[in-house]
Coordinates of C-alpha atoms and ligand atoms in Angstrom, one line a residue:
X124 CA 21.7 249.5 -99.1
X125 CA 24.8 247.3 -98.7
X126 CA 25.8 247.1 -102.1
X127 CA 26.1 243.1 -102.1
X128 CA 22.7 243.0 -101.0
X129 CA 21.4 245.3 -103.7
X130 CA 23.5 243.1 -106.5
X131 CA 22.2 239.7 -105.2
X132 CA 18.4 241.2 -105.4
X133 CA 18.8 242.5 -108.6
X134 CA 20.1 239.0 -109.8
X135 CA 16.9 237.6 -108.6
X136 CA 14.6 240.2 -109.6
X137 CA 13.8 241.0 -106.1
X138 CA 11.7 238.0 -106.1
X139 CA 10.1 236.9 -102.5
X140 CA 10.3 233.4 -103.7
X141 CA 13.9 233.5 -104.2
X142 CA 14.9 234.1 -100.8
X143 CA 16.6 231.0 -100.0
X144 CA 18.6 231.4 -102.8
X145 CA 19.5 235.3 -102.2
X146 CA 20.5 234.1 -98.6
X147 CA 22.5 231.6 -100.0
X148 CA 24.5 233.5 -102.2
X149 CA 24.9 236.7 -99.8
X150 CA 26.1 234.2 -97.2
X151 CA 28.6 232.9 -99.6
X152 CA 30.0 236.6 -100.2
X153 CA 30.1 237.5 -96.8
X154 CA 30.2 234.3 -94.6
X155 CA 27.3 235.0 -92.5
X156 CA 23.9 237.1 -93.0
X157 CA 23.9 240.2 -90.4
X158 CA 21.0 241.5 -89.2
X159 CA 21.1 244.8 -91.1
X160 CA 21.0 242.7 -94.3
X161 CA 17.8 240.9 -93.1
X162 CA 16.0 244.4 -92.6
X163 CA 17.2 245.3 -96.0
X164 CA 16.0 242.1 -97.6
X165 CA 12.7 242.6 -95.9
X166 CA 12.1 245.9 -97.0
X167 CA 12.9 245.4 -100.6
X168 CA 10.9 241.7 -100.8
X169 CA 7.7 243.3 -99.2
X170 CA 8.1 240.8 -96.4
X171 CA 8.1 241.7 -92.8
X172 CA 11.7 241.0 -90.8
X173 CA 9.9 238.3 -88.6
X174 CA 9.0 236.2 -92.2
X175 CA 13.0 237.0 -93.4
X176 CA 14.3 236.1 -89.9
X177 CA 12.1 232.7 -89.7
X178 CA 13.6 231.6 -93.1
X179 CA 17.3 232.3 -92.2
X180 CA 16.7 230.6 -89.0
X181 CA 15.1 227.5 -90.4
X182 CA 17.8 226.3 -92.4
X183 CA 20.9 225.0 -90.6
X184 CA 23.4 226.2 -93.5
X185 CA 22.3 229.7 -92.8
X186 CA 24.3 231.9 -90.0
X187 CA 22.8 235.3 -88.5
X188 CA 26.0 235.5 -86.4
X189 CA 29.5 235.2 -87.5
X190 CA 31.1 231.6 -88.2
X191 CA 34.6 232.3 -89.0
X192 CA 36.3 232.6 -92.3
X193 CA 36.8 228.7 -92.2
X194 CA 33.5 226.8 -91.4
X195 CA 34.2 223.1 -91.2
X196 CA 31.6 220.4 -90.8
X197 CA 32.2 217.0 -90.4
X198 CA 29.8 214.4 -91.7
X199 CA 28.4 212.7 -88.7
X200 CA 26.6 209.8 -90.3
X201 CA 27.3 206.2 -88.3
X202 CA 29.3 205.1 -91.3
X203 CA 31.6 208.3 -91.0
X204 CA 31.8 207.5 -87.1
X205 CA 32.6 203.7 -87.8
X206 CA 35.6 205.3 -90.0
X207 CA 36.8 207.3 -87.1
X208 CA 35.5 210.8 -87.7
X209 CA 34.9 211.7 -84.0
X210 CA 38.5 211.1 -83.1
X211 CA 39.5 213.1 -86.0
X212 CA 37.3 216.0 -85.2
X213 CA 38.5 215.8 -81.7
X214 CA 42.2 216.2 -83.3
X215 CA 41.4 219.0 -85.4
X216 CA 39.7 221.0 -82.8
X217 CA 43.0 220.4 -80.3
X218 CA 45.2 221.3 -83.3
X219 CA 43.1 224.5 -84.0
X220 CA 42.4 225.6 -80.4
X221 CA 38.7 225.6 -80.6
X222 CA 35.8 223.7 -79.0
X223 CA 33.4 221.7 -81.2
X224 CA 30.6 224.0 -82.4
X225 CA 32.4 227.3 -81.2
X226 CA 34.0 230.1 -82.9
X227 CA 37.5 230.6 -81.8
X228 CA 38.6 233.6 -80.1
X229 CA 40.3 235.2 -83.5
X230 CA 37.3 234.3 -85.3
X231 CA 39.1 232.4 -87.7
X232 CA 37.4 228.9 -88.0
X233 CA 34.8 226.8 -86.3
X234 CA 34.6 222.8 -86.6
X235 CA 31.1 221.3 -85.7
X236 CA 29.2 218.3 -87.3
X237 CA 26.5 218.0 -89.7
X238 CA 24.1 215.3 -90.9
X239 CA 25.3 212.6 -93.6
X240 CA 26.8 214.3 -96.4
X241 CA 26.5 211.6 -98.8
X242 CA 29.9 210.3 -98.9
X243 CA 29.8 207.2 -97.1
X244 CA 31.6 205.4 -99.8
X245 CA 34.8 207.8 -99.2
X246 CA 34.4 209.0 -95.6
X247 CA 35.2 210.3 -93.2
X248 CA 34.2 213.6 -95.1
X249 CA 34.4 217.1 -94.5
X250 CA 32.1 219.7 -95.7
X251 CA 34.2 223.4 -95.8
X252 CA 32.4 226.6 -96.2
X253 CA 29.3 224.9 -97.8
X254 CA 31.2 224.9 -101.1
X255 CA 34.2 222.4 -100.9
X256 CA 34.1 218.7 -99.7
X257 CA 37.2 216.7 -98.2
X258 CA 36.9 212.9 -98.7
X259 CA 38.8 210.1 -97.0
X260 CA 40.1 211.8 -94.1
X261 CA 43.0 210.6 -92.1
X262 CA 45.3 211.5 -89.2
X263 CA 47.8 212.9 -91.7
X264 CA 45.3 215.0 -93.8
X265 CA 43.8 216.5 -90.7
X266 CA 47.4 217.7 -89.4
X267 CA 48.0 219.4 -92.9
X268 CA 44.6 220.6 -92.9
X269 CA 45.2 222.4 -89.6
X270 CA 48.5 224.0 -90.8
X271 CA 46.8 225.3 -93.8
X272 CA 44.1 227.0 -91.8
X273 CA 46.5 228.3 -89.4
X274 CA 48.7 229.9 -92.5
X275 CA 45.2 231.4 -93.8
X276 CA 45.8 229.6 -97.0
X277 CA 42.6 229.9 -99.5
X278 CA 40.3 226.9 -99.5
X279 CA 41.2 226.7 -103.2
X280 CA 44.8 226.5 -102.9
X281 CA 44.6 223.4 -100.9
X282 CA 45.7 220.4 -102.4
X283 CA 43.3 219.2 -105.2
X284 CA 43.2 215.6 -104.6
X285 CA 41.5 216.1 -101.3
X286 CA 38.5 217.5 -102.9
X287 CA 38.3 214.4 -105.4
X288 CA 34.9 212.7 -105.2
X289 CA 34.9 209.3 -106.6
X290 CA 31.9 207.8 -108.5
X291 CA 32.4 204.3 -107.2
X292 CA 30.1 202.5 -109.3
X293 CA 30.6 198.8 -108.8
X294 CA 27.4 197.0 -110.3
X295 CA 26.0 198.6 -113.3
X296 CA 22.9 197.6 -115.0
X297 CA 20.6 199.3 -117.1
X298 CA 20.6 202.6 -115.6
X299 CA 24.1 202.9 -114.4
X300 CA 25.8 201.1 -117.9
X301 CA 27.2 203.6 -120.5
X302 CA 24.4 206.4 -121.0
X303 CA 22.2 206.9 -124.0
X304 CA 23.3 209.7 -126.2
X305 CA 21.6 213.3 -125.1
X306 CA 18.4 213.5 -127.1
X307 CA 17.8 210.3 -128.1
X308 CA 15.2 209.2 -125.5
X309 CA 13.7 212.4 -125.9
X310 CA 13.5 212.1 -129.4
X311 CA 11.9 208.8 -128.9
X312 CA 9.3 210.2 -126.5
X313 CA 8.6 213.2 -129.0
X314 CA 8.1 210.8 -131.8
X315 CA 5.5 208.9 -129.7
X316 CA 3.7 212.0 -128.4
X317 CA 2.7 212.9 -124.6
X318 CA -0.5 210.4 -124.4
X319 CA 1.3 207.2 -125.9
X320 CA 4.3 208.2 -123.7
X321 CA 2.1 208.1 -120.7
X322 CA 0.5 204.9 -121.6
X323 CA 4.2 203.6 -121.7
X324 CA 5.0 204.9 -118.3
X325 CA 1.9 203.2 -117.0
X326 CA 2.8 200.1 -119.0
X327 CA 6.1 200.0 -117.4
X328 CA 4.4 200.0 -113.9
X329 CA 7.4 202.2 -112.8
X330 CA 7.3 203.4 -109.1
X331 CA 8.8 206.2 -107.8
X332 CA 12.6 205.6 -106.4
X333 CA 12.4 208.2 -103.6
X334 CA 11.1 205.9 -101.1
X335 CA 7.5 205.8 -101.5
X336 CA 6.9 203.9 -104.5
X337 CA 4.0 205.7 -106.0
X338 CA 3.1 204.6 -109.3
X339 CA 4.8 207.3 -111.8
X340 CA 2.1 207.0 -114.7
X341 CA -0.5 207.6 -112.1
X342 CA 1.0 210.4 -110.6
X343 CA 1.8 212.2 -114.1
X344 CA -1.7 211.4 -115.4
X345 CA -3.5 213.1 -112.2
X346 CA -1.0 216.0 -112.8
X347 CA -1.7 216.3 -116.5
X348 CA -5.5 216.1 -116.0
X349 CA -5.4 218.9 -113.0
X350 CA -6.7 222.4 -114.2
X351 CA -4.0 225.3 -113.6
X352 CA -2.2 227.8 -115.6
X353 CA 1.0 226.4 -115.6
X354 CA 2.2 222.7 -114.8
X355 CA 5.5 222.5 -113.1
X356 CA 8.4 219.6 -113.1
X357 CA 10.3 219.1 -109.8
X358 CA 13.3 217.0 -109.5
X359 CA 14.1 215.7 -106.1
X360 CA 17.7 215.8 -105.5
X361 CA 17.9 216.5 -101.8
X362 CA 19.2 212.7 -100.9
X363 CA 19.1 213.6 -97.3
X364 CA 18.7 209.9 -95.9
X365 CA 21.7 209.3 -94.2
X366 CA 23.6 206.5 -96.1
X367 CA 22.3 207.4 -99.4
X368 CA 24.4 208.7 -102.0
X369 CA 23.4 207.2 -105.4
X370 CA 21.6 210.9 -106.4
X371 CA 24.9 212.4 -106.2
X372 CA 26.7 210.0 -108.8
X373 CA 23.7 210.0 -111.0
X374 CA 24.0 213.8 -111.2
X375 CA 27.7 213.8 -111.8
X376 CA 27.8 210.9 -114.2
X377 CA 24.3 210.9 -115.8
X378 CA 22.8 214.5 -115.5
X379 CA 21.8 214.2 -118.8
X380 CA 19.8 211.2 -118.3
X381 CA 18.4 213.0 -115.3
X382 CA 17.5 216.1 -117.3
X383 CA 16.3 214.1 -120.4
X384 CA 13.8 212.4 -118.0
X385 CA 12.3 215.7 -116.5
X386 CA 12.1 217.0 -120.1
X387 CA 9.9 214.0 -121.2
X388 CA 7.8 214.5 -118.0
X389 CA 7.2 218.0 -118.9
X390 CA 6.1 216.9 -122.9
X391 CA 3.9 214.6 -120.9
X392 CA 2.4 216.6 -118.0
X393 CA 2.5 220.1 -120.4
X394 CA 5.1 222.0 -118.4
X395 CA 6.9 224.8 -119.4
X396 CA 9.2 224.9 -116.2
X397 CA 11.4 222.4 -114.5
X398 CA 13.2 222.6 -111.2
X399 CA 16.0 220.5 -109.8
X400 CA 16.5 220.9 -106.0
X401 CA 19.8 220.1 -105.1
X402 CA 20.9 219.5 -101.7
X403 CA 23.2 222.2 -99.9
X404 CA 25.5 219.3 -99.1
X405 CA 26.2 218.8 -102.9
X406 CA 26.5 222.5 -103.9
X407 CA 29.8 221.5 -105.4
X408 CA 27.9 220.0 -108.5
X409 CA 26.4 223.1 -109.5
X410 CA 29.0 224.4 -112.0
X411 CA 28.9 221.1 -113.6
X412 CA 25.3 220.8 -113.7
X413 CA 24.7 224.3 -115.1
X414 CA 27.2 223.6 -118.0
X415 CA 25.2 220.5 -118.7
X416 CA 22.0 222.6 -118.7
X417 CA 23.7 225.3 -121.0
X418 CA 24.7 222.3 -123.5
X419 CA 21.0 221.0 -123.4
X420 CA 20.0 224.5 -124.7
X421 CA 22.8 224.8 -127.2
X422 CA 21.5 221.4 -128.8
X423 CA 17.9 222.5 -128.5
X424 CA 17.1 220.0 -125.9
X425 CA 15.9 222.6 -123.6
X426 CA 14.3 225.9 -124.4
X427 CA 12.4 226.8 -126.7
X428 CA 10.6 224.6 -129.7
X429 CA 12.7 221.6 -128.3
X430 CA 14.2 219.4 -130.8
X431 CA 12.0 221.5 -133.4
X432 CA 8.9 220.8 -132.0
X433 CA 6.8 224.2 -132.2
X434 CA 5.0 224.9 -129.1
X435 CA 7.5 222.6 -127.0
X436 CA 8.9 225.1 -124.4
X437 CA 10.6 223.8 -121.3
X438 CA 13.8 224.9 -119.1
X439 CA 15.1 224.1 -116.0
X440 CA 16.5 225.8 -113.2
X441 CA 18.5 224.6 -110.2
X442 CA 17.5 225.2 -106.8
X443 CA 20.4 224.6 -103.9
X444 CA 19.1 223.8 -100.6
X445 CA 20.7 224.8 -97.4
X446 CA 21.1 221.9 -95.0
X447 CA 17.7 220.7 -93.8
X448 CA 16.4 217.0 -94.1
X449 CA 13.1 217.4 -94.2
X450 CA 12.9 219.6 -97.4
X451 CA 13.3 216.1 -99.0
X452 CA 9.6 215.5 -98.2
X453 CA 7.9 216.5 -101.5
X454 CA 5.6 219.6 -100.1
X455 CA 8.5 221.0 -97.7
X456 CA 10.4 221.1 -100.7
X457 CA 7.7 222.7 -102.6
X458 CA 7.8 225.2 -99.8
X459 CA 11.8 225.7 -99.7
X460 CA 11.4 226.3 -103.7
X461 CA 9.1 229.1 -102.8
X462 CA 11.7 230.6 -100.6
X463 CA 10.0 229.6 -97.1
X464 CA 10.7 227.4 -94.1
X465 CA 10.7 224.0 -95.3
X466 CA 7.5 222.9 -93.5
X467 CA 5.7 219.9 -94.7
X468 CA 2.1 221.0 -96.1
X469 CA -1.3 220.1 -95.0
X470 CA -2.8 217.6 -97.8
X471 CA -4.9 217.9 -99.6
X472 CA -4.4 219.6 -101.6
X473 CA -1.5 217.6 -103.0
X474 CA 1.1 218.8 -105.2
X475 CA -0.2 217.4 -108.3
X476 CA -3.2 219.4 -107.6
X477 CA -1.5 222.5 -106.3
X478 CA 2.3 222.4 -105.8
X479 CA 4.7 224.7 -106.9
X480 CA 3.1 228.5 -106.3
X481 CA -0.4 226.9 -106.5
X482 CA 0.6 225.4 -109.8
X483 CA -0.1 221.5 -110.6
X484 CA 3.2 219.9 -109.8
X485 CA 5.0 216.6 -110.1
X486 CA 7.7 215.9 -107.8
X487 CA 10.2 212.8 -108.7
X488 CA 13.3 211.4 -107.4
X489 CA 16.8 211.6 -109.5
X490 CA 16.7 208.0 -110.6
X491 CA 13.0 207.9 -111.3
X492 CA 13.9 210.6 -113.8
X493 CA 16.6 208.1 -115.4
X494 CA 14.4 205.5 -115.8
X495 CA 11.6 207.3 -117.5
X496 CA 14.4 208.0 -120.3
X497 CA 15.1 204.4 -120.4
X498 CA 11.6 203.5 -120.6
X499 CA 11.3 206.3 -123.5
X500 CA 13.9 204.6 -125.3
X501 CA 13.3 201.0 -125.0
X502 CA 9.5 200.7 -123.9
X503 CA 7.5 200.1 -121.3
X504 CA 6.9 196.7 -121.8
X505 CA 10.9 196.1 -121.6
X506 CA 11.0 197.6 -118.0
X507 CA 8.1 195.7 -116.9
X508 CA 9.8 192.5 -117.7
X509 CA 13.0 193.4 -115.5
X510 CA 12.2 192.9 -111.6
X511 CA 9.3 191.6 -110.1
X512 CA 5.5 191.9 -110.8
X513 CA 5.1 194.7 -108.3
X514 CA 8.4 195.9 -108.5
X515 CA 9.7 196.7 -111.8
X516 CA 13.0 197.7 -113.4
X517 CA 16.2 198.1 -111.2
X518 CA 17.2 199.5 -108.3
X519 CA 20.5 201.4 -107.5
X520 CA 22.0 201.0 -103.7
X521 CA 24.3 203.0 -102.0
X522 CA 26.4 200.4 -100.2
X523 CA 28.4 201.7 -97.1
X524 CA 29.8 200.4 -93.7
X525 CA 31.7 197.0 -93.0
X526 CA 32.4 195.8 -96.6
X527 CA 35.5 195.6 -98.8
X528 CA 33.6 197.4 -101.8
X529 CA 31.7 200.4 -101.0
X530 CA 29.7 202.1 -103.8
X531 CA 26.7 201.5 -106.1
X532 CA 25.6 198.6 -106.8
X533 CA 22.4 198.3 -109.3
X534 CA 20.3 195.1 -109.4
X535 CA 16.8 194.1 -110.8
X536 CA 14.4 194.1 -108.1
X537 CA 14.0 191.1 -106.5
X538 CA 17.5 190.6 -105.7
X539 CA 18.3 188.9 -102.2
X540 CA 20.2 190.9 -99.5
X541 CA 22.8 188.2 -98.9
X542 CA 23.5 188.6 -103.0
X543 CA 24.2 192.0 -102.5
X544 CA 26.4 191.3 -99.1
X545 CA 28.5 188.6 -101.1
X546 CA 29.1 191.1 -104.1
X547 CA 30.0 194.0 -101.7
X548 CA 32.3 191.8 -99.9
X549 CA 30.8 191.6 -96.8
X550 CA 31.9 189.4 -93.9
X551 CA 30.4 188.4 -90.5
X552 CA 27.6 190.6 -91.2
X553 CA 25.2 190.9 -88.1
X554 CA 22.7 193.7 -89.5
X555 CA 22.1 195.8 -92.6
X556 CA 20.2 198.9 -92.2
X557 CA 18.3 199.1 -95.6
X558 CA 16.8 202.7 -97.0
X559 CA 18.5 204.5 -94.4
X560 CA 17.5 205.2 -90.9
X561 CA 13.8 205.8 -91.8
X562 CA 13.9 202.2 -93.4
X563 CA 14.4 198.8 -92.2
X564 CA 17.3 197.1 -90.1
X565 CA 17.5 193.7 -90.9
X566 CA 19.2 191.0 -88.9
X567 CA 21.2 187.7 -90.2
X568 CA 18.2 185.7 -90.1
X569 CA 16.4 188.0 -92.7
X570 CA 19.2 188.0 -95.2
X571 CA 17.3 185.9 -97.8
X572 CA 14.8 188.4 -98.1
X573 CA 14.3 190.4 -101.3
X574 CA 14.8 194.0 -102.3
X575 CA 11.4 194.8 -103.6
X576 CA 8.2 197.0 -102.7
X577 CA 6.2 193.6 -101.4
X578 CA 9.3 192.8 -99.2
X579 CA 12.0 194.9 -98.5
X580 CA 11.3 198.8 -99.8
X581 CA 14.3 201.1 -100.1
X582 CA 15.1 204.7 -101.1
X583 CA 18.6 203.5 -101.7
X584 CA 20.7 203.2 -98.7
X585 CA 22.6 199.6 -97.7
X586 CA 24.6 200.1 -94.5
X587 CA 26.3 196.9 -93.3
X588 CA 27.2 196.4 -89.6
X589 CA 29.5 193.6 -88.8
X590 CA 29.5 191.6 -85.6
X591 CA 31.9 194.2 -84.0
X592 CA 29.4 196.8 -84.4
X593 CA 26.9 197.8 -81.2
X594 CA 23.5 197.9 -82.6
X595 CA 22.4 199.8 -79.6
X596 CA 24.7 202.7 -80.7
X597 CA 23.5 202.4 -84.3
X598 CA 19.9 203.1 -83.2
X599 CA 20.9 206.1 -81.0
X600 CA 23.0 207.5 -83.6
X601 CA 20.0 207.9 -86.0
X602 CA 17.7 208.8 -82.8
X603 CA 19.7 211.9 -82.6
X604 CA 19.5 212.3 -86.3
X605 CA 15.9 212.5 -86.2
X606 CA 15.9 214.8 -83.3
X607 CA 18.5 217.0 -84.9
X608 CA 16.5 217.4 -88.1
X609 CA 12.9 217.3 -86.7
X610 CA 11.5 220.5 -88.4
X611 CA 9.6 221.3 -85.0
X612 CA 6.2 222.2 -86.6
X613 CA 4.2 219.4 -84.6
X614 CA 4.8 218.6 -81.1
X615 CA 4.8 214.9 -81.1
X616 CA 7.7 214.9 -83.4
X617 CA 9.5 218.0 -82.0
X618 CA 9.3 216.6 -78.4
X619 CA 9.1 212.7 -79.0
X620 CA 12.4 212.7 -81.1
X621 CA 14.3 214.4 -78.5
X622 CA 12.7 212.4 -75.5
X623 CA 13.7 209.5 -77.4
X624 CA 17.6 210.4 -78.2
X625 CA 17.5 211.5 -74.2
X626 CA 16.3 208.0 -73.1
X627 CA 18.9 206.1 -75.4
X628 CA 21.6 208.8 -73.9
X629 CA 20.3 207.8 -70.3
X630 CA 20.8 204.1 -71.2
X631 CA 23.9 204.4 -72.6
X632 CA 25.4 206.4 -69.2
X633 CA 24.3 203.1 -67.7
X634 CA 21.3 205.0 -65.8
X635 CA 18.6 202.8 -67.7
X636 CA 16.2 200.6 -66.4
X637 CA 13.5 198.4 -68.0
X638 CA 10.8 201.2 -67.9
X639 CA 13.0 202.9 -70.2
X640 CA 11.9 200.3 -73.0
X641 CA 8.3 200.5 -72.2
X642 CA 8.4 204.3 -72.6
X643 CA 10.7 203.8 -75.7
X644 CA 8.0 201.6 -77.4
X645 CA 5.1 204.1 -76.0
X646 CA 6.7 207.3 -77.6
X647 CA 7.3 205.3 -81.1
X648 CA 3.5 204.5 -80.9
X649 CA 2.8 208.1 -80.1
X650 CA 5.4 209.3 -83.0
X651 CA 4.0 207.1 -85.4
X652 CA 0.4 207.8 -84.9
X653 CA 0.4 211.6 -84.1
X654 CA 3.2 213.0 -86.3
X655 CA 2.4 215.4 -89.0
X656 CA 4.8 214.0 -91.7
X657 CA 6.7 210.6 -92.4
X658 CA 9.9 212.3 -90.5
X659 CA 8.3 211.9 -87.4
X660 CA 6.3 208.7 -88.3
X661 CA 9.4 206.8 -89.3
X662 CA 11.8 208.5 -86.6
X663 CA 11.6 205.3 -84.3
X664 CA 11.9 202.6 -87.1
X665 CA 15.4 201.7 -86.1
X666 CA 14.8 201.8 -82.4
X667 CA 11.9 199.4 -82.9
X668 CA 13.8 196.9 -85.1
X669 CA 16.9 196.9 -82.9
X670 CA 14.8 196.4 -79.7
X671 CA 13.1 193.3 -81.3
X672 CA 16.3 192.0 -83.3
X673 CA 19.4 192.9 -80.9
X674 CA 17.3 193.0 -77.2
X675 CA 21.0 192.1 -75.6
X676 CA 22.3 195.1 -76.7
X677 CA 19.8 196.8 -74.9
X678 CA 19.5 194.7 -71.8
X679 CA 23.0 195.1 -71.1
X680 CA 22.7 198.6 -70.3
X681 CA 19.7 198.1 -68.1
X682 CA 20.7 198.2 -64.3
X683 CA 18.5 195.0 -63.4
X684 CA 18.8 193.1 -66.4
X685 CA 16.2 190.7 -64.9
X686 CA 13.4 193.5 -65.2
X687 CA 10.2 192.1 -66.2
X688 CA 8.3 194.8 -67.8
X689 CA 4.6 195.0 -66.5
X690 CA 3.5 193.7 -69.8
X691 CA 4.8 191.6 -72.9
X692 CA 7.2 193.8 -74.9
X693 CA 7.3 191.4 -77.7
X694 CA 3.4 191.4 -78.1
X695 CA 3.7 195.6 -77.7
X696 CA 6.1 195.5 -80.3
X697 CA 4.4 193.2 -82.7
X698 CA 1.6 195.7 -82.2
X699 CA 3.5 198.7 -82.9
X700 CA 4.7 196.9 -85.7
X701 CA 1.1 196.1 -87.3
X702 CA -0.3 199.8 -86.2
X703 CA 2.9 201.5 -88.0
X704 CA 2.1 199.7 -91.0
X705 CA 5.5 198.5 -91.9
X706 CA 4.2 195.8 -94.0
X707 CA 2.5 198.4 -96.6
X708 CA 5.5 199.5 -98.2
X709 CA 6.7 202.1 -96.4
X710 CA 5.1 204.1 -93.6
X711 CA 7.5 206.9 -94.3
X712 CA 5.8 208.2 -96.9
X713 CA 2.0 207.9 -96.6
X714 CA 0.9 211.0 -97.7
X715 CA 2.1 210.4 -101.3
X716 CA 1.1 212.9 -103.9
Ligands
FMN114 C1 11.4 213.4 -94.2 C2 11.3 212.8 -95.6 C3 12.9 212.9 -96.6 C4 12.5 212.8 -98.1 N1 13.5 213.0 -98.6 C5 13.3 212.4 -99.9 C6 14.5 212.7 -101.0 O1 15.9 213.5 -100.2 N2 14.6 212.4 -102.0 C7 13.5 212.0 -102.5 O2 13.5 211.6 -104.0 N3 12.4 211.6 -102.0 C8 12.5 212.0 -100.5 N4 11.3 211.9 -99.9 C9 9.9 211.4 -100.3 C10 9.5 212.5 -101.1 O3 8.4 213.0 -100.4 C11 8.6 211.9 -102.5 O4 7.9 210.8 -102.2 C12 9.5 211.7 -103.7 O5 10.3 212.7 -104.1 C13 8.5 211.3 -104.9 O6 9.7 211.0 -105.9 P1 9.2 209.4 -106.6 O7 7.9 209.4 -106.6 O8 9.7 209.5 -107.7 O9 9.8 208.5 -105.5 C14 11.3 212.2 -98.5 C15 10.4 212.0 -97.5 C16 10.1 212.2 -96.4 C17 9.0 212.3 -95.4
SF4_115 S1 6.7 215.6 -88.1 FE1 8.6 216.3 -87.4 S2 9.4 217.0 -89.6 FE2 7.4 216.5 -89.9 S3 6.0 218.4 -89.6 FE3 6.2 217.1 -87.6 S4 8.0 218.4 -86.4 FE4 8.4 218.7 -88.9

């Protein structure tokens, strides 16, 4: 057996549930995953070759063919494009003599695009060998970068300032303000005991920050009551929704608060095991997170008899993802944690009943766990007094796009859109995409609306578009994102997202007709009603919103703009809107817990 394969297998105890991590480490050592490695892994893990290849083929960051010593991936969110990423990529390809997506003849370098890397406040961004990120790319950096690659200088020796990732916190409230001393919130929770702590979480009326807004107290109670050998706490740090980067900052500045929230959750539901699912794009945070974990073990905040409480044993492991947006969906995330393809599960059973390895499992967002620590320290009533009746506490927004001061803004729920626009220095704004592509696109007539589950719900992205932007192109970019990220499990989403993207390409090429709009609306209905998970169900949200609110951007691409569809388009859109239930918080996350 290849000694590298042997060594990595040994590190993971030849556990087939670690297959994704085994792949990641092997690829880091060799650059790609040769077929003979896959055969050896299959034999050693007791899996079939088809199973092993199926997993390797699912994740975009794994390669079963050589990809070059330097693998460069440009972040391809609309905000990166607005900052000029496409021209920079073209320039880099020209300088290196490679075609986008192709490996050069000498096998040295490949240049391609990847979905949003969560650096929209400091783009355009580049991911290198799944290990380093370069922020604030410009023509000068690209020219120098090409020289370094041609001279085969190892990435670790490139200018250190290129890799600087800033935590631009612009407005801090209770969560982003100076963090509490590690252990203080946990001590408060332990003093209260698990039953009283759960009651306090319920009193706070905290709702999940990952998008669905499910009541955290209820989720924990259901899990606590579910029979099972071992209960599990999972932190969802996949943060794949384009335009979202708040979890990145929380993990880099407030890692203790996140891990402390997970530990309090463990105390409440009776868990010994915690797993943090870190998106592959945030691999560069791994070492610092591991250091925080170790420090917490040394300080008796993790491990056995936490803070001297006999019988309270809990520890956390980090699992790094490999470039699949769908793995943010909680059941797909659990599949990935189990070393499988990230295909969303059929529910019931829900994760709180049967989650990780069949055990009762809670999955919560990074920000939700931060809020838990604050509630443990200050109390549920204190949290419930912030925000609105249905949406208590604060919400952190990742602000990017056409504004002077991109970065993180934390506000109490109930804050108006125009207040955020004013604070971030946005001018001449025509639209804001709140909650990422699967959220809502608001036009200027709606800027008096408020961030709240009962009005404008959000998982955290706030992308600003001024009047110079073409909202058709924004919707087209998001359509391509969904087509690219569809996991392919169910036909409506696999085929439907592709058809939507192609129709929009047809309109962009000037070959569109009014019929195309009709077909697009039909596809929206189909995708929403027949998709297996929230990805497909919300894939047409930007399309529907922009057709409704920015119709001229579509009409100018239609060959006969005076075309009258055979039915009332606005009436159809309003039916589609009702069917998709956009009023009831978030169609994206229907099958919650
Ligand atoms: C396609 C898709 C992607 C998702 N991505 C994320 C994500 O990156 N982070 C997250 O916390 N929740 C994400 N979710 C929501 C999770 O399924 C789940 O609702 C959430 O992690 C629960 O945590 P919370 O209750 O604290 O919000 C996603 C859902 C879908 C359908
Ligand atoms: S809706 Fe899309 S992402 Fe979800 S299971 Fe179906 S194909 Fe996969």
